[in-house]
Amino acid sequence: NRKMLVFETKNIPIIAKGQGVILQKYDIGGMSDMKMFNMSDGLSYININGDEKIIKDISPWLSKRATKGSILMPTFKRNNKFE
């Protein structure tokens, strides 16, 4: 999908054992990677050149839990992994 979604952990409900919580919706495929971070520190990732980058403005990907998210930045690795 090459889409990323950022939401606050307080939006993840606590449910009974055996039930599931939808974190992100997908047309095809599934989750490639997940990372927890402090929004004040920014989101760090390794770009296609192997350099660590930090995104301070995450507003393009910030949305409600269980939505599809937005397209990744072009410098994000093709394997869709943060590290």
Short mmCIF file of C-alpha atoms in Angstrom, two decimals, residues 1-3 24-32 68:
data_model
loop_
_atom_site.label_atom_id
_atom_site.label_comp_id
_atom_site.label_asym_id
_atom_site.label_seq_id
_atom_site.Cartn_x
_atom_site.Cartn_y
_atom_site.Cartn_z
CA ASN A 1 0.00 0.00 0.00
CA ARG A 2 2.90 2.39 0.83
CA LYS A 3 0.63 4.33 3.17
CA GLN A 24 -5.32 0.75 9.93
CA LYS A 25 -7.54 -0.20 6.98
CA TYR A 26 -6.02 -1.65 3.80
CA ASP A 27 -7.27 -2.05 0.23
CA ILE A 28 -4.70 -4.77 -0.42
CA GLY A 29 -1.82 -6.10 1.62
CA GLY A 30 -1.32 -5.48 5.32
CA MET A 31 0.87 -3.87 7.92
CA SER A 32 4.58 -3.83 7.09
CA LYS A 68 -6.29 4.21 5.40
#
